[in-house]
Coordinates of C-alpha atoms and ligand atoms in Angstrom, one line a residue:
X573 CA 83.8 -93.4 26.4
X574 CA 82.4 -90.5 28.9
X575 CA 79.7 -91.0 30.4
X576 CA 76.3 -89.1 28.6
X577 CA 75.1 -87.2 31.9
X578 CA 73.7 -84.1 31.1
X579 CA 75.7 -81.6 32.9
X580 CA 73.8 -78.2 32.2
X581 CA 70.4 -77.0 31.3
X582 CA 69.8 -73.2 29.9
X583 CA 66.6 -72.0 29.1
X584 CA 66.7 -69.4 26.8
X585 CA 64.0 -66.3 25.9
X586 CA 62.4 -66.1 29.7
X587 CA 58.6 -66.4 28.2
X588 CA 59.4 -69.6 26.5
X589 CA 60.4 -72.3 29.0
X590 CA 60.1 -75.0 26.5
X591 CA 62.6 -74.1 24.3
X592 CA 65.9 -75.0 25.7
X593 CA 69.7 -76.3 25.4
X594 CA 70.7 -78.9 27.0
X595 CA 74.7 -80.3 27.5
X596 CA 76.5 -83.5 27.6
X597 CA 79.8 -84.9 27.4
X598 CA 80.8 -86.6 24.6
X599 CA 84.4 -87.4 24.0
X600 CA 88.0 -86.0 24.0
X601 CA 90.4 -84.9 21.2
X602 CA 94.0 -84.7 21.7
X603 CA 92.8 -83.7 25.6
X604 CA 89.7 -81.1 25.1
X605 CA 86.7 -82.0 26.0
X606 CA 84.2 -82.5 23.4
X607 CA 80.2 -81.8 24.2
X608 CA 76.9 -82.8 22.2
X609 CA 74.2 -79.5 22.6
X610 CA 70.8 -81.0 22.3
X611 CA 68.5 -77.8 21.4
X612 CA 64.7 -78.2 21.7
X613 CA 62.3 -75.7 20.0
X614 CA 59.0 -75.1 21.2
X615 CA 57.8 -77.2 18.1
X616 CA 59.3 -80.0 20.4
X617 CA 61.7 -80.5 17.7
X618 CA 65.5 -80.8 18.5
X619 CA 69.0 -80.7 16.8
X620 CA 72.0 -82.2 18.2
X621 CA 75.5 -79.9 17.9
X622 CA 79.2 -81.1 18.6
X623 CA 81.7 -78.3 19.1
X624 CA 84.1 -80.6 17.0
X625 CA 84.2 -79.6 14.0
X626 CA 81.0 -77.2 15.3
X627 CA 78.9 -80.1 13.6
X628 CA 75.2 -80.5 12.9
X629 CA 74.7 -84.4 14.5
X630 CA 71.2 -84.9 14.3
X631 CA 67.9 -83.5 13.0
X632 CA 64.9 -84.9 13.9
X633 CA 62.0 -83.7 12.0
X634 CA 58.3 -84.5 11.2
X635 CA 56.8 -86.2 8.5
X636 CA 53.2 -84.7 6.6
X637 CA 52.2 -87.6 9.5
X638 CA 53.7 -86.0 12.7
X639 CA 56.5 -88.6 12.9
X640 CA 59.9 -87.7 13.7
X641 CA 62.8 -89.1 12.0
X642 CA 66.7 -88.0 11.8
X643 CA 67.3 -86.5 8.8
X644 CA 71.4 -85.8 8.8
X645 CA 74.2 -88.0 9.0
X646 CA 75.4 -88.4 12.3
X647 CA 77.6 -91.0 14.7
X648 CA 75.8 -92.3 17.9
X649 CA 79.9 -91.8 19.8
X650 CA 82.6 -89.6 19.1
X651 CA 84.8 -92.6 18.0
X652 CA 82.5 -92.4 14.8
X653 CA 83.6 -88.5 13.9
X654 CA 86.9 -89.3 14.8
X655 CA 87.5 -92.3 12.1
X656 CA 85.1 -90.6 9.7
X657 CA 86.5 -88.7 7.2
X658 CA 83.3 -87.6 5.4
X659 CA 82.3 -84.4 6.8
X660 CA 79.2 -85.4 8.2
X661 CA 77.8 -81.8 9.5
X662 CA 81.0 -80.8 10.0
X663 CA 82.3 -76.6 9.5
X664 CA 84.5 -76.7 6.7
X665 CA 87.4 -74.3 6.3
X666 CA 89.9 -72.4 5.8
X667 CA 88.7 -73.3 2.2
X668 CA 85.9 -75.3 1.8
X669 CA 86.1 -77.6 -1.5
X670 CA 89.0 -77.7 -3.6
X671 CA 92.2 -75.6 -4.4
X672 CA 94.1 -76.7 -7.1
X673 CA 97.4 -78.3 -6.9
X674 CA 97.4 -76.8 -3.3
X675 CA 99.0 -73.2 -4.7
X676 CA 97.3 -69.9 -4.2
X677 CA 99.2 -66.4 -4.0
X678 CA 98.3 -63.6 -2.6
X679 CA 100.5 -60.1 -2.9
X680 CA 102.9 -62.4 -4.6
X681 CA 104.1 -64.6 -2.2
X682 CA 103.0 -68.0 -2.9
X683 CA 101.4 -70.8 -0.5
X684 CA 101.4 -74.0 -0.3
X685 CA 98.9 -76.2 1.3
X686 CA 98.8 -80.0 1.9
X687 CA 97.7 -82.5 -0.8
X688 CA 94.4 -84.1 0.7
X689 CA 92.2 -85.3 -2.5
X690 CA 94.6 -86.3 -5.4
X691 CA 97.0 -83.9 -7.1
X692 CA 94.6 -81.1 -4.6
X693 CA 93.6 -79.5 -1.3
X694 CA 90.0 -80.2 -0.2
X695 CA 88.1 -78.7 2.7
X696 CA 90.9 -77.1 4.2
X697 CA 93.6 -79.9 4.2
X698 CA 94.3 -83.2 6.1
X699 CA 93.5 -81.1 9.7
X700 CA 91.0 -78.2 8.5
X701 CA 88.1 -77.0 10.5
X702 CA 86.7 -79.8 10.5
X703 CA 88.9 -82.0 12.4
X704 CA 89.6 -79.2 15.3
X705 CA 87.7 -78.7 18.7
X706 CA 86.1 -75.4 18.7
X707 CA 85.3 -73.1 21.9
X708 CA 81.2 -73.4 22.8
X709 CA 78.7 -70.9 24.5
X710 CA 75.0 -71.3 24.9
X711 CA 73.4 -67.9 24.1
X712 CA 71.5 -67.1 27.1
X713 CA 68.4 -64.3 26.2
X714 CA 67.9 -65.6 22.9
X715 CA 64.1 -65.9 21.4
X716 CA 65.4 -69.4 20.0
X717 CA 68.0 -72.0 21.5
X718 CA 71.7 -71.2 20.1
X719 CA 74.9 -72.2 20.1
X720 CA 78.1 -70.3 19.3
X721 CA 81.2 -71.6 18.6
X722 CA 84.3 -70.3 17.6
X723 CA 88.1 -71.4 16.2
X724 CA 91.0 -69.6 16.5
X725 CA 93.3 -70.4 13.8
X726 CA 96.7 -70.1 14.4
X727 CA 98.7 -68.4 11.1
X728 CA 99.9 -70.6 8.8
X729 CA 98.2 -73.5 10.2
X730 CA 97.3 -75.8 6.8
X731 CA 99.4 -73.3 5.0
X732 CA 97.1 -70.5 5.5
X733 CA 98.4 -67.6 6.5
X734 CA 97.2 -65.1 9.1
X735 CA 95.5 -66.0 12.7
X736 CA 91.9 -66.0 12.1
X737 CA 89.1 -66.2 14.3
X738 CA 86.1 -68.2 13.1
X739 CA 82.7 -68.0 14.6
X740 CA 79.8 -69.9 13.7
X741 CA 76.4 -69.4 16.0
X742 CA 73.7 -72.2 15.3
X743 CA 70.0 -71.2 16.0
X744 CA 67.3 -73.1 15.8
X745 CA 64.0 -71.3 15.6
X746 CA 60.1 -72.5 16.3
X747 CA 59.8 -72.8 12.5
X748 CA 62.4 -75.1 11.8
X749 CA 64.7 -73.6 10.5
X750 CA 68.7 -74.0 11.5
X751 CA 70.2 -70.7 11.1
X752 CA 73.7 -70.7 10.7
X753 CA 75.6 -67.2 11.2
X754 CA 79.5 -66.9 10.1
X755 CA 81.7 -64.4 11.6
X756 CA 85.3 -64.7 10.2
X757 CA 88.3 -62.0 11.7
X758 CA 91.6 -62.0 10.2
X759 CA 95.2 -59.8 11.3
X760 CA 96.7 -60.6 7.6
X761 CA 95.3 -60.9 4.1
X762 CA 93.9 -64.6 3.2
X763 CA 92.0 -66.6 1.4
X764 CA 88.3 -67.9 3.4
X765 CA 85.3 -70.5 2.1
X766 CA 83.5 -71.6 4.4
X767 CA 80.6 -74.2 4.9
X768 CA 78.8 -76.5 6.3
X769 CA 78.7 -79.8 5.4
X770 CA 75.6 -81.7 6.0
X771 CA 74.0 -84.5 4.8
X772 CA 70.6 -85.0 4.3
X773 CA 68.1 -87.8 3.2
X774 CA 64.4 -86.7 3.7
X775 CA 63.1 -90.4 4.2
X776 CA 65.5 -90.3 7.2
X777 CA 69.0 -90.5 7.3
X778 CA 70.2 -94.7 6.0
X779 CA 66.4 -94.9 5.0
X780 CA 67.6 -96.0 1.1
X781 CA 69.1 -93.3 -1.2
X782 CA 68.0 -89.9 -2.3
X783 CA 67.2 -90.2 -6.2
X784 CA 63.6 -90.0 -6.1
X785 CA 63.9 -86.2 -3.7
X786 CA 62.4 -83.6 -5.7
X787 CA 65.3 -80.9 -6.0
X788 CA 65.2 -76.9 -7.1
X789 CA 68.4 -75.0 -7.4
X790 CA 68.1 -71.1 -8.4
X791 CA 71.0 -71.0 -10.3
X792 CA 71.2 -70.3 -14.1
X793 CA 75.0 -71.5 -14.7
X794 CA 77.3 -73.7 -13.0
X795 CA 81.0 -74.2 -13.4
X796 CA 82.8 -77.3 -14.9
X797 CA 85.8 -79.1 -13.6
X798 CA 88.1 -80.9 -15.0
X799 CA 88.7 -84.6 -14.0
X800 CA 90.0 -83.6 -10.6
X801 CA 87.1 -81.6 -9.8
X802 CA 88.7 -78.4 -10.2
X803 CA 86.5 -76.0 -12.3
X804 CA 87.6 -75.0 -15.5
X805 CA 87.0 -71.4 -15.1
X806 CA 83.7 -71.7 -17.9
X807 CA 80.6 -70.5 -16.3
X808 CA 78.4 -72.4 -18.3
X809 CA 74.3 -71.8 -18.6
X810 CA 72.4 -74.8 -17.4
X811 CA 69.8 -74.2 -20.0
X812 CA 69.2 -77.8 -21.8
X813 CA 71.6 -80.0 -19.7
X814 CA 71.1 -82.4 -16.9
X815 CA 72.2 -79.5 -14.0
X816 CA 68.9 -77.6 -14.7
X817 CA 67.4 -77.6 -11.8
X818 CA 65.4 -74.1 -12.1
X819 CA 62.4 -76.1 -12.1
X820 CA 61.7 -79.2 -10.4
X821 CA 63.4 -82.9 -10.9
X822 CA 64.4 -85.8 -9.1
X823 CA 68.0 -86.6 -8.2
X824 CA 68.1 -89.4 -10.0
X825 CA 66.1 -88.5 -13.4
X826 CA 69.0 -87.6 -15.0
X827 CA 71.9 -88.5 -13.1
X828 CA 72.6 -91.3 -15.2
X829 CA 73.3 -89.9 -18.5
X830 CA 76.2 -89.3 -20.5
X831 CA 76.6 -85.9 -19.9
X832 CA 80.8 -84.7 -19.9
X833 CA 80.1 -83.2 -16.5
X834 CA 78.2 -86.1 -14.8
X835 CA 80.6 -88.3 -15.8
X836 CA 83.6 -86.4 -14.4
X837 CA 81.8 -85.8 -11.5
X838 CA 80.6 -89.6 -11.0
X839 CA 77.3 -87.6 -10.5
X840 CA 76.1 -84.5 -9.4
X841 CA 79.3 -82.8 -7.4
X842 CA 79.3 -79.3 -8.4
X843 CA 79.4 -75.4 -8.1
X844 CA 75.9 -73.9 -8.8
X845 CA 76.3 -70.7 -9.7
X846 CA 73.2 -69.2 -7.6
X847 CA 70.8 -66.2 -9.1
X848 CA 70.3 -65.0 -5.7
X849 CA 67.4 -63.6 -6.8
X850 CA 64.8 -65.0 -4.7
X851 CA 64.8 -65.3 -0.5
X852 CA 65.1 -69.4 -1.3
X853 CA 68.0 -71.0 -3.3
X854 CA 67.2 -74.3 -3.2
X855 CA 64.3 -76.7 -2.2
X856 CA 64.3 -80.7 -2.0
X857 CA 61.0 -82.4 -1.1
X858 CA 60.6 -85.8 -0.5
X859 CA 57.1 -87.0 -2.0
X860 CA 57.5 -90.3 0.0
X861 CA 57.6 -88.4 3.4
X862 CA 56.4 -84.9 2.8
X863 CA 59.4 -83.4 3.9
X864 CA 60.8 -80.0 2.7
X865 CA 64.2 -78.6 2.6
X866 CA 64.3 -74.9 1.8
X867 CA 68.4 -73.7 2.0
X868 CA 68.5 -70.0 2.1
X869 CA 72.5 -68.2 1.4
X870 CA 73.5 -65.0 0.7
X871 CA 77.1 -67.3 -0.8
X872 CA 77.3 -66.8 -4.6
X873 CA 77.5 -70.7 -5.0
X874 CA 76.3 -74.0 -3.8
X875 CA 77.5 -77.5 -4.7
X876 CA 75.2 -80.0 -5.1
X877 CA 77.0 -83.4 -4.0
X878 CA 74.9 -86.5 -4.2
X879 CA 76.8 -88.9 -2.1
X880 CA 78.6 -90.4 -4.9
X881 CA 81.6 -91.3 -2.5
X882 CA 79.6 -93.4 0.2
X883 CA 80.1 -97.4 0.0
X884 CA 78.4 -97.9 3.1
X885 CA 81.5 -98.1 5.2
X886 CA 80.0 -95.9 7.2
X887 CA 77.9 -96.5 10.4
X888 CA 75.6 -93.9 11.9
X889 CA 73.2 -93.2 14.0
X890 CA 71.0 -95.8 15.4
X891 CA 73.1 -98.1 13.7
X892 CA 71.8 -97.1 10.5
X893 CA 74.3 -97.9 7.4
X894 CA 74.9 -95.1 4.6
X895 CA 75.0 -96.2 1.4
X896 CA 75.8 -94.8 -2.0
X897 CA 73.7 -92.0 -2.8
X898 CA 71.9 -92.3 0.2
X899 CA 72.4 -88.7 0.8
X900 CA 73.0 -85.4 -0.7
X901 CA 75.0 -82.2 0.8
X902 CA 73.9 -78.1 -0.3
X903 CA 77.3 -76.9 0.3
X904 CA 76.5 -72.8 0.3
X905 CA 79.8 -71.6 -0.6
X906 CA 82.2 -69.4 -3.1
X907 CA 83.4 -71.1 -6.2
X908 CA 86.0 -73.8 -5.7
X909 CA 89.2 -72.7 -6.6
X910 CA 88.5 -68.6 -6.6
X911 CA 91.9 -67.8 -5.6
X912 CA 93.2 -69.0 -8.8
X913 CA 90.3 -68.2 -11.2
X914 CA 90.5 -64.1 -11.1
X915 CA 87.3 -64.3 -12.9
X916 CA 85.2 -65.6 -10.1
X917 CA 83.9 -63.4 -7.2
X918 CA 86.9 -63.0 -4.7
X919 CA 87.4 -64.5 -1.7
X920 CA 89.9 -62.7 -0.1
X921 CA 89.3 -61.5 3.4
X922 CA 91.7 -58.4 4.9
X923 CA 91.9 -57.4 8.7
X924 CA 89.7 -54.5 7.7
X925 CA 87.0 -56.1 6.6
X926 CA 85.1 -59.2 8.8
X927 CA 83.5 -62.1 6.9
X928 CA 79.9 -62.1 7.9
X929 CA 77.5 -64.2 6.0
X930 CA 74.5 -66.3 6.9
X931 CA 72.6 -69.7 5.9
X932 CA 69.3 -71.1 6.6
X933 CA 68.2 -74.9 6.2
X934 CA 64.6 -74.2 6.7
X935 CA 62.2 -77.6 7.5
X936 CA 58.9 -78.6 6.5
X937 CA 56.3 -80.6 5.1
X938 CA 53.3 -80.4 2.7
Ligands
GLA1950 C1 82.5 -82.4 -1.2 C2 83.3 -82.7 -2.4 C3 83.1 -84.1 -2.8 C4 83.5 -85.0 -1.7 C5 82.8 -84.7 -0.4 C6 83.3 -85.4 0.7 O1 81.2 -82.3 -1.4 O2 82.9 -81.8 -3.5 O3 83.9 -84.4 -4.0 O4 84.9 -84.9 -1.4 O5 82.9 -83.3 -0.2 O6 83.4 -86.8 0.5

């Protein structure tokens, strides 16, 4: 392993010498150098970035008592994000969630992308975004620490045609609040979804499992899948099922009942189809802890995942084991599967047009 010197220090927004970014070596991938971005707001609260996979590592936030506590998943080494194969805070693309049968067409030329997650693609194939070392600049004259970095996709690589630049710039303000800005060029018509990701558990990340988080979702439908996760194309009202969340429940009140969807989803692991009528789209809050999650998108969808997958084969930070359910992901996105589902909001990006879209995962307590 490289050694964890910190090998640069920027200060950003001259008036505000507290808030900084610092860097540190962190590993190597297939002979680029990989660095961990430790950004400090003048709260005194930092986040931890890796340019692989332009990952959120670590979030250390306060309590309604003042103490600080990780919140994300996260490896202590790089040897962790190179094993893991969970996304932890990871950028997903070309297409983030699934495509189905790995077949979309555009103009009429079909194209095929690998098989990752059954008889489907998921999160951009076996080496998507995810899994690719991405180009880093600390933004100097700033108001708030940030990051950017970028991708530069070659054409067809994952099956995906056109080159396409990527750019993601990570901010993270005095309030909190983790401000993700998405900046996608292409030279030929494709298909983009992009996301990020993260995991959270509000008690602190391998602190036990996420059922009794308080969760909203502004969204008035979601869509089904079928039993490879792949929505059916139905847009269907949450009104009296389990996946209305418009005001209010735990993760776990009703996770366990036998509702069609639950059960194909082995629990919450769907597309919310997002009003978008408010400046929040969701909010979690931990009544153990105090802690707040507010995620703010101006994406059509979320998916609400609830760590149904984890075994606790994986190790994080501090050691810290997580287990199943012991942490959920607000994956702001388009709709799984758009480019075969004319019917959903299109997610075709030309040359003439740049992807620009933002998020926000806003902290607090009460
Ligand atoms: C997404 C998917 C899940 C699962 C996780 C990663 O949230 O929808 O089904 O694949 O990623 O484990």
């Amino acid at each position: 392993m490289l050694g964890m010197a910190v090998i640069a220090i920027s200060s950003c927004g001259s008036n505000k010498k507290k808030e900084m970014v610092t860097t540190q070596e962190f590993g190597l991938s297939g002979g680029k150098e990989v660095f961990l971005y430790s950004l400090t707001n003048k709260a005194g609260n930092e986040i931890k970035l890796i340019n692989y996979g332009a990952a959120i590592v670590q979030i250390d936030v306060p309590d309604r008592n003042g103490v600080k506590e990780n919140v994300t998943f996260g490896y202590d080494s790089f040897g962790g994000y190179e094993k893991g194969d969970l996304y932890f805070g990871k950028v997903v693309g070309q297409y983030a969630n699934r495509i189905a049968k790995g077949k979309l067409t555009i103009d009429s030329v079909e194209y095929s992308l690998s098989l990752n997650n059954g008889p489907n693609t998921l999160h951009g194939g076996n080496t998507g975004w995810h899994s690719r070392v991405w180009d880093a600049q600390v933004l100097k004259n700033t108001d708030f620490p940030a990051v950017r970095f970028t991708y530069n996709k070659p054409d067809m690589e994952e099956g995906y045609p056109g080159n396409v630049v990527a750019e993601v710039v990570y901010t993270w303000t005095d309030d909190n609040e983790i401000i993700m800005d998405y900046k996608v060029t292409t030279d030929r018509k494709t298909v983009l979804n992009i996301t990020n990701h993260a995991y959270f558990n509000l008690h602190g990340a391998g602190n036990g499992d996420i059922l009794d988080h308080e969760m909203m979702i502004k969204a008035s439908a979601f869509t089904p899948v079928d039993s490879t996760l792949i929505p059916t194309g139905e847009l269907r009202p949450v009104e009296g099922t389990p996946f209305d969340f418009r005001t209010p429940h735990t993760i776990g009140e009703r996770i366990g009942e036998e509702y069609d969807q639950l059960i194909l989803g082995l629990g919450y692991d769907h597309n919310f189809v997002l009003d978008n009528a408010e400046e929040v789209d969701a909010v979690v809050y931990d009544p153990l802890t105090g802690r707040v999650l507010e995620v703010i998108t101006d994406q059509p969808g979320v998916q609400l995942y609830t760590g149904n997958f984890l075994d606790g084969s994986q190790t994080g930070i501090g050691g810290k084991v997580y287990n199943y359910r012991s942490g959920f992901c607000l994956e702001t996105q388009h709709f799984p599967d758009s480019p075969n589902k004319p019917v959903f909001p299109s997610v075709i990006l030309t040359p003439e047009e740049p992807f620009l879209s933002s998020t926000i995962y806003r902290f607090s307590v009460k």
